[in-house]
mmCIF file of C-alpha atoms in Angstrom:
data_model
loop_
_atom_site.group_PDB
_atom_site.id
_atom_site.type_symbol
_atom_site.label_atom_id
_atom_site.label_comp_id
_atom_site.label_asym_id
_atom_site.label_seq_id
_atom_site.Cartn_x
_atom_site.Cartn_y
_atom_site.Cartn_z
ATOM 1 C CA UNK A 1 -28.330 -8.385 17.573
ATOM 2 C CA UNK A 2 -25.139 -6.406 17.047
ATOM 3 C CA UNK A 3 -24.965 -4.153 13.973
ATOM 4 C CA UNK A 4 -23.436 -5.814 10.945
ATOM 5 C CA UNK A 5 -20.273 -4.613 9.226
ATOM 6 C CA UNK A 6 -21.007 -3.745 5.614
ATOM 7 C CA UNK A 7 -17.829 -3.378 3.578
ATOM 8 C CA UNK A 8 -19.461 -0.819 1.291
ATOM 9 C CA UNK A 9 -19.680 1.551 4.283
ATOM 10 C CA UNK A 10 -15.862 1.651 4.404
ATOM 11 C CA UNK A 11 -15.061 2.610 0.795
ATOM 12 C CA UNK A 12 -14.604 -1.046 -0.170
ATOM 13 C CA UNK A 13 -16.021 -1.693 -3.635
ATOM 14 C CA UNK A 14 -17.618 -4.938 -4.829
ATOM 15 C CA UNK A 15 -15.818 -4.323 -8.139
ATOM 16 C CA UNK A 16 -12.418 -2.957 -7.134
ATOM 17 C CA UNK A 17 -12.022 -3.819 -3.445
ATOM 18 C CA UNK A 18 -9.728 -1.359 -1.674
ATOM 19 C CA UNK A 19 -8.693 0.213 -4.990
ATOM 20 C CA UNK A 20 -10.230 3.636 -5.585
ATOM 21 C CA UNK A 21 -13.049 3.350 -8.104
ATOM 22 C CA UNK A 22 -12.518 5.394 -11.286
ATOM 23 C CA UNK A 23 -9.461 7.383 -10.181
ATOM 24 C CA UNK A 24 -8.654 10.497 -12.177
ATOM 25 C CA UNK A 25 -5.495 10.862 -14.262
ATOM 26 C CA UNK A 26 -5.277 14.646 -14.691
ATOM 27 C CA UNK A 27 -6.256 17.633 -12.594
ATOM 28 C CA UNK A 28 -7.973 20.721 -14.113
ATOM 29 C CA UNK A 29 -5.889 23.176 -16.125
ATOM 30 C CA UNK A 30 -5.147 25.395 -13.102
ATOM 31 C CA UNK A 31 -3.067 22.518 -11.697
ATOM 32 C CA UNK A 32 -1.199 21.810 -14.940
ATOM 33 C CA UNK A 33 2.233 22.333 -13.286
ATOM 34 C CA UNK A 34 1.436 19.398 -10.962
ATOM 35 C CA UNK A 35 0.160 17.268 -13.853
ATOM 36 C CA UNK A 36 3.298 17.939 -15.863
ATOM 37 C CA UNK A 37 5.920 17.448 -13.145
ATOM 38 C CA UNK A 38 4.298 14.272 -11.820
ATOM 39 C CA UNK A 39 4.009 12.749 -15.308
ATOM 40 C CA UNK A 40 7.557 13.767 -16.230
ATOM 41 C CA UNK A 41 9.107 12.897 -12.876
ATOM 42 C CA UNK A 42 11.146 9.887 -14.147
ATOM 43 C CA UNK A 43 12.572 11.886 -17.075
ATOM 44 C CA UNK A 44 13.283 14.958 -14.953
ATOM 45 C CA UNK A 45 15.099 12.834 -12.383
ATOM 46 C CA UNK A 46 17.125 11.070 -15.072
ATOM 47 C CA UNK A 47 18.248 14.418 -16.483
ATOM 48 C CA UNK A 48 18.981 15.730 -12.969
ATOM 49 C CA UNK A 49 16.586 18.614 -13.542
ATOM 50 C CA UNK A 50 13.751 17.709 -11.152
ATOM 51 C CA UNK A 51 14.861 20.093 -8.418
ATOM 52 C CA UNK A 52 15.207 22.974 -10.828
ATOM 53 C CA UNK A 53 11.718 22.277 -12.214
ATOM 54 C CA UNK A 54 10.227 22.163 -8.708
ATOM 55 C CA UNK A 55 11.822 25.457 -7.724
ATOM 56 C CA UNK A 56 10.207 27.083 -10.759
ATOM 57 C CA UNK A 57 6.779 25.671 -9.891
ATOM 58 C CA UNK A 58 4.196 28.198 -8.608
ATOM 59 C CA UNK A 59 2.499 27.852 -5.226
ATOM 60 C CA UNK A 60 -1.009 26.751 -6.223
ATOM 61 C CA UNK A 61 -4.173 27.035 -4.148
ATOM 62 C CA UNK A 62 -5.080 23.505 -3.027
ATOM 63 C CA UNK A 63 -8.545 24.724 -1.971
ATOM 64 C CA UNK A 64 -9.460 24.811 -5.676
ATOM 65 C CA UNK A 65 -9.420 21.004 -5.720
ATOM 66 C CA UNK A 66 -12.995 19.754 -6.120
ATOM 67 C CA UNK A 67 -14.087 16.404 -4.731
ATOM 68 C CA UNK A 68 -12.436 13.353 -3.256
ATOM 69 C CA UNK A 69 -10.892 11.954 -6.450
ATOM 70 C CA UNK A 70 -9.183 15.220 -7.337
ATOM 71 C CA UNK A 71 -7.694 15.343 -3.857
ATOM 72 C CA UNK A 72 -6.451 11.743 -4.079
ATOM 73 C CA UNK A 73 -4.854 12.528 -7.445
ATOM 74 C CA UNK A 74 -3.277 15.722 -6.094
ATOM 75 C CA UNK A 75 -1.855 13.757 -3.167
ATOM 76 C CA UNK A 76 -0.353 11.175 -5.534
ATOM 77 C CA UNK A 77 1.145 13.817 -7.814
ATOM 78 C CA UNK A 78 2.644 15.797 -4.937
ATOM 79 C CA UNK A 79 4.221 12.778 -3.211
ATOM 80 C CA UNK A 80 5.753 11.759 -6.541
ATOM 81 C CA UNK A 81 7.146 15.248 -7.050
ATOM 82 C CA UNK A 82 8.479 15.190 -3.477
ATOM 83 C CA UNK A 83 10.173 11.829 -3.996
ATOM 84 C CA UNK A 84 11.864 12.975 -7.201
ATOM 85 C CA UNK A 85 12.980 16.211 -5.555
ATOM 86 C CA UNK A 86 14.479 14.438 -2.537
ATOM 87 C CA UNK A 87 16.145 11.398 -4.070
ATOM 88 C CA UNK A 88 17.284 12.781 -7.457
ATOM 89 C CA UNK A 89 20.939 12.520 -6.415
ATOM 90 C CA UNK A 90 20.653 9.421 -4.194
ATOM 91 C CA UNK A 91 21.382 9.228 -0.470
ATOM 92 C CA UNK A 92 24.479 11.376 -0.645
ATOM 93 C CA UNK A 93 22.756 14.298 -2.354
ATOM 94 C CA UNK A 94 19.539 14.372 -0.352
ATOM 95 C CA UNK A 95 18.157 17.767 0.699
ATOM 96 C CA UNK A 96 16.698 18.619 4.085
ATOM 97 C CA UNK A 97 13.950 21.032 3.063
ATOM 98 C CA UNK A 98 10.935 20.674 0.781
ATOM 99 C CA UNK A 99 10.086 23.930 -1.060
ATOM 100 C CA UNK A 100 6.888 25.725 -0.114
ATOM 101 C CA UNK A 101 5.329 25.254 -3.567
ATOM 102 C CA UNK A 102 5.144 21.496 -2.883
ATOM 103 C CA UNK A 103 5.210 21.388 0.915
ATOM 104 C CA UNK A 104 2.168 23.585 1.609
ATOM 105 C CA UNK A 105 -0.356 21.935 -0.725
ATOM 106 C CA UNK A 106 0.950 18.426 0.057
ATOM 107 C CA UNK A 107 0.681 19.009 3.784
ATOM 108 C CA UNK A 108 -2.869 20.332 3.650
ATOM 109 C CA UNK A 109 -4.212 17.863 1.086
ATOM 110 C CA UNK A 110 -2.742 14.999 3.121
ATOM 111 C CA UNK A 111 -4.410 16.291 6.281
ATOM 112 C CA UNK A 112 -7.759 16.668 4.513
ATOM 113 C CA UNK A 113 -7.567 13.077 3.244
ATOM 114 C CA UNK A 114 -6.132 11.635 6.450
ATOM 115 C CA UNK A 115 -3.092 10.336 4.548
ATOM 116 C CA UNK A 116 0.627 10.777 5.175
ATOM 117 C CA UNK A 117 2.595 13.240 2.991
ATOM 118 C CA UNK A 118 4.800 10.542 1.463
ATOM 119 C CA UNK A 119 4.727 7.875 -1.259
ATOM 120 C CA UNK A 120 2.560 5.093 0.112
ATOM 121 C CA UNK A 121 0.355 2.196 -0.971
ATOM 122 C CA UNK A 122 -2.826 4.328 -1.160
ATOM 123 C CA UNK A 123 -1.108 6.738 -3.562
ATOM 124 C CA UNK A 124 0.994 4.627 -5.927
ATOM 125 C CA UNK A 125 -1.341 1.623 -5.984
ATOM 126 C CA UNK A 126 -4.900 2.306 -4.836
ATOM 127 C CA UNK A 127 -5.279 5.581 -6.770
ATOM 128 C CA UNK A 128 -2.817 4.847 -9.580
ATOM 129 C CA UNK A 129 -4.690 2.744 -12.120
ATOM 130 C CA UNK A 130 -7.350 2.716 -14.810
ATOM 131 C CA UNK A 131 -8.984 0.139 -17.036
ATOM 132 C CA UNK A 132 -7.796 -0.154 -20.625
ATOM 133 C CA UNK A 133 -10.331 0.939 -23.249
ATOM 134 C CA UNK A 134 -11.514 -2.624 -23.792
ATOM 135 C CA UNK A 135 -11.695 -3.192 -19.987
ATOM 136 C CA UNK A 136 -9.534 -6.272 -20.453
ATOM 137 C CA UNK A 137 -6.517 -4.998 -18.538
ATOM 138 C CA UNK A 138 -5.393 -2.128 -16.342
ATOM 139 C CA UNK A 139 -2.875 0.655 -16.889
ATOM 140 C CA UNK A 140 -0.714 2.532 -14.406
ATOM 141 C CA UNK A 141 -1.222 6.309 -14.404
ATOM 142 C CA UNK A 142 2.069 7.473 -12.839
ATOM 143 C CA UNK A 143 5.418 5.872 -12.095
ATOM 144 C CA UNK A 144 8.936 6.434 -10.764
ATOM 145 C CA UNK A 145 12.285 5.942 -12.537
ATOM 146 C CA UNK A 146 12.866 2.429 -13.817
ATOM 147 C CA UNK A 147 11.087 2.430 -17.166
ATOM 148 C CA UNK A 148 8.839 -0.497 -18.027
ATOM 149 C CA UNK A 149 10.095 -2.420 -14.974
ATOM 150 C CA UNK A 150 8.780 0.305 -12.698
ATOM 151 C CA UNK A 151 5.421 0.364 -14.472
ATOM 152 C CA UNK A 152 5.180 -3.411 -14.146
ATOM 153 C CA UNK A 153 5.915 -3.305 -10.404
ATOM 154 C CA UNK A 154 3.009 -0.939 -9.776
ATOM 155 C CA UNK A 155 0.778 -2.842 -12.183
ATOM 156 C CA UNK A 156 1.328 -6.188 -10.461
ATOM 157 C CA UNK A 157 0.691 -4.543 -7.093
ATOM 158 C CA UNK A 158 -2.684 -3.488 -8.523
ATOM 159 C CA UNK A 159 -3.237 -7.030 -9.825
ATOM 160 C CA UNK A 160 -2.916 -8.334 -6.257
ATOM 161 C CA UNK A 161 -5.485 -5.811 -5.013
ATOM 162 C CA UNK A 162 -7.778 -6.710 -7.925
ATOM 163 C CA UNK A 163 -7.513 -10.385 -7.000
ATOM 164 C CA UNK A 164 -8.671 -9.530 -3.480
ATOM 165 C CA UNK A 165 -11.509 -7.445 -4.897
ATOM 166 C CA UNK A 166 -13.009 -10.558 -6.441
ATOM 167 C CA UNK A 167 -13.300 -12.009 -2.936
ATOM 168 C CA UNK A 168 -15.104 -9.067 -1.332
ATOM 169 C CA UNK A 169 -18.405 -10.989 -1.290
ATOM 170 C CA UNK A 170 -16.649 -13.926 0.372
ATOM 171 C CA UNK A 171 -15.345 -11.616 3.104
ATOM 172 C CA UNK A 172 -18.830 -10.161 3.549
ATOM 173 C CA UNK A 173 -20.243 -13.686 3.884
ATOM 174 C CA UNK A 174 -17.769 -14.470 6.659
ATOM 175 C CA UNK A 175 -18.614 -11.240 8.492
ATOM 176 C CA UNK A 176 -22.365 -11.799 8.171
ATOM 177 C CA UNK A 177 -22.176 -15.523 8.933
ATOM 178 C CA UNK A 178 -20.213 -14.999 12.151
ATOM 179 C CA UNK A 179 -22.724 -12.407 13.340
ATOM 180 C CA UNK A 180 -25.682 -14.630 12.408
ATOM 181 C CA UNK A 181 -24.033 -17.818 13.756
ATOM 182 C CA UNK A 182 -24.568 -19.336 10.314
ATOM 183 C CA UNK A 183 -22.049 -22.134 9.754
ATOM 184 C CA UNK A 184 -23.052 -22.658 6.135
ATOM 185 C CA UNK A 185 -22.543 -18.991 5.220
ATOM 186 C CA UNK A 186 -19.202 -18.806 7.029
ATOM 187 C CA UNK A 187 -17.990 -22.035 5.428
ATOM 188 C CA UNK A 188 -18.893 -20.736 1.968
ATOM 189 C CA UNK A 189 -17.201 -17.418 2.739
ATOM 190 C CA UNK A 190 -14.024 -19.123 3.928
ATOM 191 C CA UNK A 191 -13.905 -21.274 0.801
ATOM 192 C CA UNK A 192 -14.205 -18.146 -1.325
ATOM 193 C CA UNK A 193 -11.532 -16.377 0.715
ATOM 194 C CA UNK A 194 -9.189 -19.365 0.301
ATOM 195 C CA UNK A 195 -9.578 -19.106 -3.465
ATOM 196 C CA UNK A 196 -9.039 -15.353 -3.258
ATOM 197 C CA UNK A 197 -5.758 -15.649 -1.342
ATOM 198 C CA UNK A 198 -4.574 -18.196 -3.905
ATOM 199 C CA UNK A 199 -5.447 -15.777 -6.704
ATOM 200 C CA UNK A 200 -3.500 -13.031 -4.911
ATOM 201 C CA UNK A 201 -0.454 -15.313 -4.858
ATOM 202 C CA UNK A 202 -0.885 -16.062 -8.568
ATOM 203 C CA UNK A 203 -1.061 -12.318 -9.242
ATOM 204 C CA UNK A 204 2.113 -11.676 -7.236
ATOM 205 C CA UNK A 205 3.932 -14.385 -9.226
ATOM 206 C CA UNK A 206 3.557 -12.197 -12.290
ATOM 207 C CA UNK A 207 6.144 -9.810 -10.814
ATOM 208 C CA UNK A 208 8.874 -11.992 -12.337
ATOM 209 C CA UNK A 209 7.567 -11.542 -15.893
ATOM 210 C CA UNK A 210 8.878 -8.018 -16.482
ATOM 211 C CA UNK A 211 10.701 -6.824 -13.341
ATOM 212 C CA UNK A 212 14.410 -7.426 -12.878
ATOM 213 C CA UNK A 213 15.770 -7.516 -9.349
ATOM 214 C CA UNK A 214 18.616 -5.121 -10.200
ATOM 215 C CA UNK A 215 16.286 -2.493 -11.624
ATOM 216 C CA UNK A 216 13.854 -2.794 -8.744
ATOM 217 C CA UNK A 217 16.482 -2.617 -6.021
ATOM 218 C CA UNK A 218 18.741 0.042 -7.488
ATOM 219 C CA UNK A 219 16.350 2.245 -9.469
ATOM 220 C CA UNK A 220 12.736 1.809 -8.376
ATOM 221 C CA UNK A 221 12.967 1.140 -4.670
ATOM 222 C CA UNK A 222 14.934 4.215 -3.535
ATOM 223 C CA UNK A 223 12.032 6.448 -4.596
ATOM 224 C CA UNK A 224 9.630 4.515 -2.370
ATOM 225 C CA UNK A 225 11.511 5.425 0.809
ATOM 226 C CA UNK A 226 10.470 7.745 3.594
ATOM 227 C CA UNK A 227 12.635 9.898 5.807
ATOM 228 C CA UNK A 228 13.620 10.140 9.463
ATOM 229 C CA UNK A 229 15.285 7.772 11.923
ATOM 230 C CA UNK A 230 18.873 6.771 12.638
ATOM 231 C CA UNK A 231 19.381 4.765 9.418
ATOM 232 C CA UNK A 232 17.948 7.479 7.173
ATOM 233 C CA UNK A 233 20.017 9.986 5.176
ATOM 234 C CA UNK A 234 17.625 12.471 6.814
ATOM 235 C CA UNK A 235 17.767 11.230 10.425
ATOM 236 C CA UNK A 236 15.863 14.207 11.803
ATOM 237 C CA UNK A 237 13.261 14.177 9.048
ATOM 238 C CA UNK A 238 12.219 16.604 6.330
ATOM 239 C CA UNK A 239 11.283 20.248 6.857
ATOM 240 C CA UNK A 240 8.121 21.349 5.035
ATOM 241 C CA UNK A 241 8.792 25.000 4.174
ATOM 242 C CA UNK A 242 5.812 27.262 4.718
ATOM 243 C CA UNK A 243 4.323 24.755 7.168
ATOM 244 C CA UNK A 244 6.767 24.341 10.052
ATOM 245 C CA UNK A 245 10.471 24.370 10.834
ATOM 246 C CA UNK A 246 9.965 21.156 12.805
ATOM 247 C CA UNK A 247 11.181 18.182 10.715
ATOM 248 C CA UNK A 248 8.639 15.513 9.803
ATOM 249 C CA UNK A 249 9.460 11.801 9.969
ATOM 250 C CA UNK A 250 7.524 9.210 7.944
ATOM 251 C CA UNK A 251 8.192 5.727 6.620
ATOM 252 C CA UNK A 252 7.971 4.959 2.922
ATOM 253 C CA UNK A 253 5.648 2.736 0.964
ATOM 254 C CA UNK A 254 5.089 -0.751 2.357
ATOM 255 C CA UNK A 255 2.981 -3.764 1.430
ATOM 256 C CA UNK A 256 1.806 -3.673 5.047
ATOM 257 C CA UNK A 257 -0.117 -0.513 4.122
ATOM 258 C CA UNK A 258 -2.470 -2.679 2.064
ATOM 259 C CA UNK A 259 -5.576 -3.514 4.082
ATOM 260 C CA UNK A 260 -5.993 -6.928 2.410
ATOM 261 C CA UNK A 261 -3.827 -9.134 4.637
ATOM 262 C CA UNK A 262 -4.465 -7.138 7.796
ATOM 263 C CA UNK A 263 -8.198 -7.683 7.264
ATOM 264 C CA UNK A 264 -7.662 -11.376 6.521
ATOM 265 C CA UNK A 265 -5.588 -11.768 9.712
ATOM 266 C CA UNK A 266 -8.335 -10.149 11.776
ATOM 267 C CA UNK A 267 -11.032 -12.330 10.225
ATOM 268 C CA UNK A 268 -9.079 -15.528 10.855
ATOM 269 C CA UNK A 269 -7.863 -14.532 14.315
ATOM 270 C CA UNK A 270 -4.170 -14.574 13.387
ATOM 271 C CA UNK A 271 -2.226 -12.692 16.053
ATOM 272 C CA UNK A 272 1.354 -11.434 16.007
ATOM 273 C CA UNK A 273 3.912 -10.602 18.681
ATOM 274 C CA UNK A 274 3.608 -7.125 20.218
ATOM 275 C CA UNK A 275 6.586 -5.692 18.335
ATOM 276 C CA UNK A 276 5.312 -6.986 14.985
ATOM 277 C CA UNK A 277 1.777 -5.821 15.730
ATOM 278 C CA UNK A 278 3.040 -2.375 16.712
ATOM 279 C CA UNK A 279 4.532 -1.986 13.251
ATOM 280 C CA UNK A 280 1.352 -3.268 11.560
ATOM 281 C CA UNK A 281 -0.713 -0.853 13.645
ATOM 282 C CA UNK A 282 1.564 2.002 12.585
ATOM 283 C CA UNK A 283 1.039 1.023 8.934
ATOM 284 C CA UNK A 284 -2.704 1.478 9.452
ATOM 285 C CA UNK A 285 -1.994 5.188 9.895
ATOM 286 C CA UNK A 286 -0.899 5.226 6.244
ATOM 287 C CA UNK A 287 -4.185 3.745 5.005
ATOM 288 C CA UNK A 288 -7.234 5.766 3.951
ATOM 289 C CA UNK A 289 -9.143 6.451 7.197
ATOM 290 C CA UNK A 290 -12.192 4.401 6.149
ATOM 291 C CA UNK A 291 -10.018 1.335 5.567
ATOM 292 C CA UNK A 292 -8.278 1.818 8.907
ATOM 293 C CA UNK A 293 -11.675 2.107 10.612
ATOM 294 C CA UNK A 294 -12.796 -1.147 8.992
ATOM 295 C CA UNK A 295 -9.864 -2.962 10.599
ATOM 296 C CA UNK A 296 -10.679 -1.444 13.985
ATOM 297 C CA UNK A 297 -14.345 -2.423 13.726
ATOM 298 C CA UNK A 298 -13.588 -6.003 12.619
ATOM 299 C CA UNK A 299 -11.093 -6.315 15.466
ATOM 300 C CA UNK A 300 -13.802 -5.177 17.900
ATOM 301 C CA UNK A 301 -16.520 -7.499 16.601
ATOM 302 C CA UNK A 302 -18.322 -8.989 19.628
ATOM 303 C CA UNK A 303 -18.353 -12.445 18.004
ATOM 304 C CA UNK A 304 -15.137 -13.988 16.709
ATOM 305 C CA UNK A 305 -14.703 -16.573 13.983
ATOM 306 C CA UNK A 306 -12.116 -18.436 16.054
ATOM 307 C CA UNK A 307 -14.592 -18.936 18.912
ATOM 308 C CA UNK A 308 -17.191 -20.121 16.424
ATOM 309 C CA UNK A 309 -14.797 -22.700 14.992
ATOM 310 C CA UNK A 310 -13.585 -23.839 18.422
ATOM 311 C CA UNK A 311 -17.128 -24.284 19.721
ATOM 312 C CA UNK A 312 -18.409 -26.015 16.612
ATOM 313 C CA UNK A 313 -18.376 -29.712 15.799
ATOM 314 C CA UNK A 314 -18.987 -28.871 12.151
ATOM 315 C CA UNK A 315 -16.128 -30.545 10.285
ATOM 316 C CA UNK A 316 -16.935 -28.617 7.100
ATOM 317 C CA UNK A 317 -16.445 -25.327 8.942
ATOM 318 C CA UNK A 318 -13.216 -26.466 10.601
ATOM 319 C CA UNK A 319 -11.832 -27.782 7.323
ATOM 320 C CA UNK A 320 -12.685 -24.564 5.466
ATOM 321 C CA UNK A 321 -11.058 -22.497 8.223
ATOM 322 C CA UNK A 322 -7.831 -24.530 8.160
ATOM 323 C CA UNK A 323 -7.668 -24.455 4.351
ATOM 324 C CA UNK A 324 -7.918 -20.673 4.434
ATOM 325 C CA UNK A 325 -5.115 -20.435 6.987
ATOM 326 C CA UNK A 326 -2.994 -22.779 4.868
ATOM 327 C CA UNK A 327 -3.537 -20.607 1.784
ATOM 328 C CA UNK A 328 -2.529 -17.504 3.773
ATOM 329 C CA UNK A 329 0.576 -19.312 5.074
ATOM 330 C CA UNK A 330 1.521 -20.264 1.514
ATOM 331 C CA UNK A 331 0.996 -16.679 0.340
ATOM 332 C CA UNK A 332 3.323 -15.400 3.042
ATOM 333 C CA UNK A 333 5.934 -18.048 2.229
ATOM 334 C CA UNK A 334 5.846 -16.959 -1.387
ATOM 335 C CA UNK A 335 6.145 -13.311 -0.352
ATOM 336 C CA UNK A 336 9.358 -14.256 1.489
ATOM 337 C CA UNK A 337 10.692 -15.733 -1.775
ATOM 338 C CA UNK A 338 9.839 -12.587 -3.723
ATOM 339 C CA UNK A 339 11.472 -10.307 -1.159
ATOM 340 C CA UNK A 340 14.541 -12.543 -1.046
ATOM 341 C CA UNK A 341 14.984 -12.145 -4.807
ATOM 342 C CA UNK A 342 14.186 -8.451 -5.166
ATOM 343 C CA UNK A 343 15.694 -7.058 -1.974
ATOM 344 C CA UNK A 344 17.906 -9.386 0.053
ATOM 345 C CA UNK A 345 19.848 -11.003 -2.795
ATOM 346 C CA UNK A 346 19.906 -7.761 -4.796
ATOM 347 C CA UNK A 347 21.332 -5.868 -1.809
ATOM 348 C CA UNK A 348 24.414 -8.091 -1.836
ATOM 349 C CA UNK A 349 25.360 -6.839 -5.268
ATOM 350 C CA UNK A 350 26.963 -3.483 -5.903
ATOM 351 C CA UNK A 351 24.329 -0.760 -5.914
ATOM 352 C CA UNK A 352 23.858 2.983 -6.163
ATOM 353 C CA UNK A 353 24.027 5.420 -3.262
ATOM 354 C CA UNK A 354 20.971 4.178 -1.391
ATOM 355 C CA UNK A 355 22.581 1.814 1.086
ATOM 356 C CA UNK A 356 20.288 2.756 3.974
ATOM 357 C CA UNK A 357 17.586 0.493 2.503
ATOM 358 C CA UNK A 358 19.753 -2.641 2.378
ATOM 359 C CA UNK A 359 17.858 -5.606 3.853
ATOM 360 C CA UNK A 360 15.139 -3.306 5.170
ATOM 361 C CA UNK A 361 11.669 -2.701 3.891
ATOM 362 C CA UNK A 362 10.836 0.781 2.674
ATOM 363 C CA UNK A 363 8.530 0.772 5.687
ATOM 364 C CA UNK A 364 11.613 0.342 7.884
ATOM 365 C CA UNK A 365 11.404 -3.288 9.031
ATOM 366 C CA UNK A 366 14.132 -5.952 8.958
ATOM 367 C CA UNK A 367 12.499 -7.681 6.064
ATOM 368 C CA UNK A 368 13.046 -11.424 6.182
ATOM 369 C CA UNK A 369 12.766 -11.941 9.966
ATOM 370 C CA UNK A 370 9.597 -9.837 9.967
ATOM 371 C CA UNK A 371 7.927 -11.629 7.053
ATOM 372 C CA UNK A 372 8.912 -15.080 8.288
ATOM 373 C CA UNK A 373 7.472 -14.288 11.716
ATOM 374 C CA UNK A 374 4.141 -13.264 10.150
ATOM 375 C CA UNK A 375 4.155 -16.496 8.152
ATOM 376 C CA UNK A 376 4.930 -18.624 11.218
ATOM 377 C CA UNK A 377 2.215 -16.899 13.253
ATOM 378 C CA UNK A 378 -0.277 -17.812 10.532
ATOM 379 C CA UNK A 379 0.879 -21.415 10.356
ATOM 380 C CA UNK A 380 0.428 -21.847 14.139
ATOM 381 C CA UNK A 381 -3.321 -21.289 13.786
ATOM 382 C CA UNK A 382 -3.830 -24.247 11.421
ATOM 383 C CA UNK A 383 -5.592 -27.279 12.976
ATOM 384 C CA UNK A 384 -7.277 -25.126 15.567
#
């Protein structure tokens, strides 16, 4: 019997899924300059005083951070400060060097956590939330320029992760059932996962309630970008003063940095073309290491769900499998619609000085062809 994969061993919570449980909002008093600049980042950027504030910030000792949650919060605060510092004046006014007071602690905290030193899904989603006092809703802890629209964007992103969290037991049932060759358990797990993917789509639909495409494209999105590469305003990358004079290149935040759909693909045996998979594999390097390891271990499972379905004459199992694939196909089709509204159509209107992101994801992909290819790859698996 091969060892089972227990999601709880990979920092996946039965209550919050891939979201960090009980993230902290403020660091201890010693780190108050980070607390203040990260919280005030949108206002400082709007008043064009972010860079001045950063230059006045002291170089703090990151080794005084205690525990995992403090380090995740420090990482989030420092990548927010970095984003405001870099993009305050748009593409045309970007700077090539990150001051030591931010660069040194960000570099080392990122290395300790195994995260990239840039705004990413683990920072601005997975560690950027808390329950309201009555536990009936969630609140966003930090945001970028864009006012209530920006807050809503991050909140809905958390809603999607929360929707997946409610299906963690279903995923565990699929993993266990495949290992145990238990058709009933796998069928039940797939049914639960189908419902979960549908709930994720319903959560994503809420984006339209309070997020305008103009505000997202022109105000929010530029601060989610990375740096480096021929289309970047910083083609060589960003120099981290006090760390190295060698520029660093990283992509920005991307939905592909969420482990939810990558895990679902691996469970269902959905495969993508080598170029698409290369990008998805690169996005795993932006995930918390435990989540990345989960994907590797599921990929290397000695028994595969697809083989189980192919070899089985159990119509209930086959039907449940195809329904799950159909739900995932529908989710990806809806994602194409959302991206068309908030990025592709918005890019055709006049916008601020951030043209390098037109029609591309903040992760660097050509958005619509990439997303449609993932959708089509999923659809091909139906009626296995």
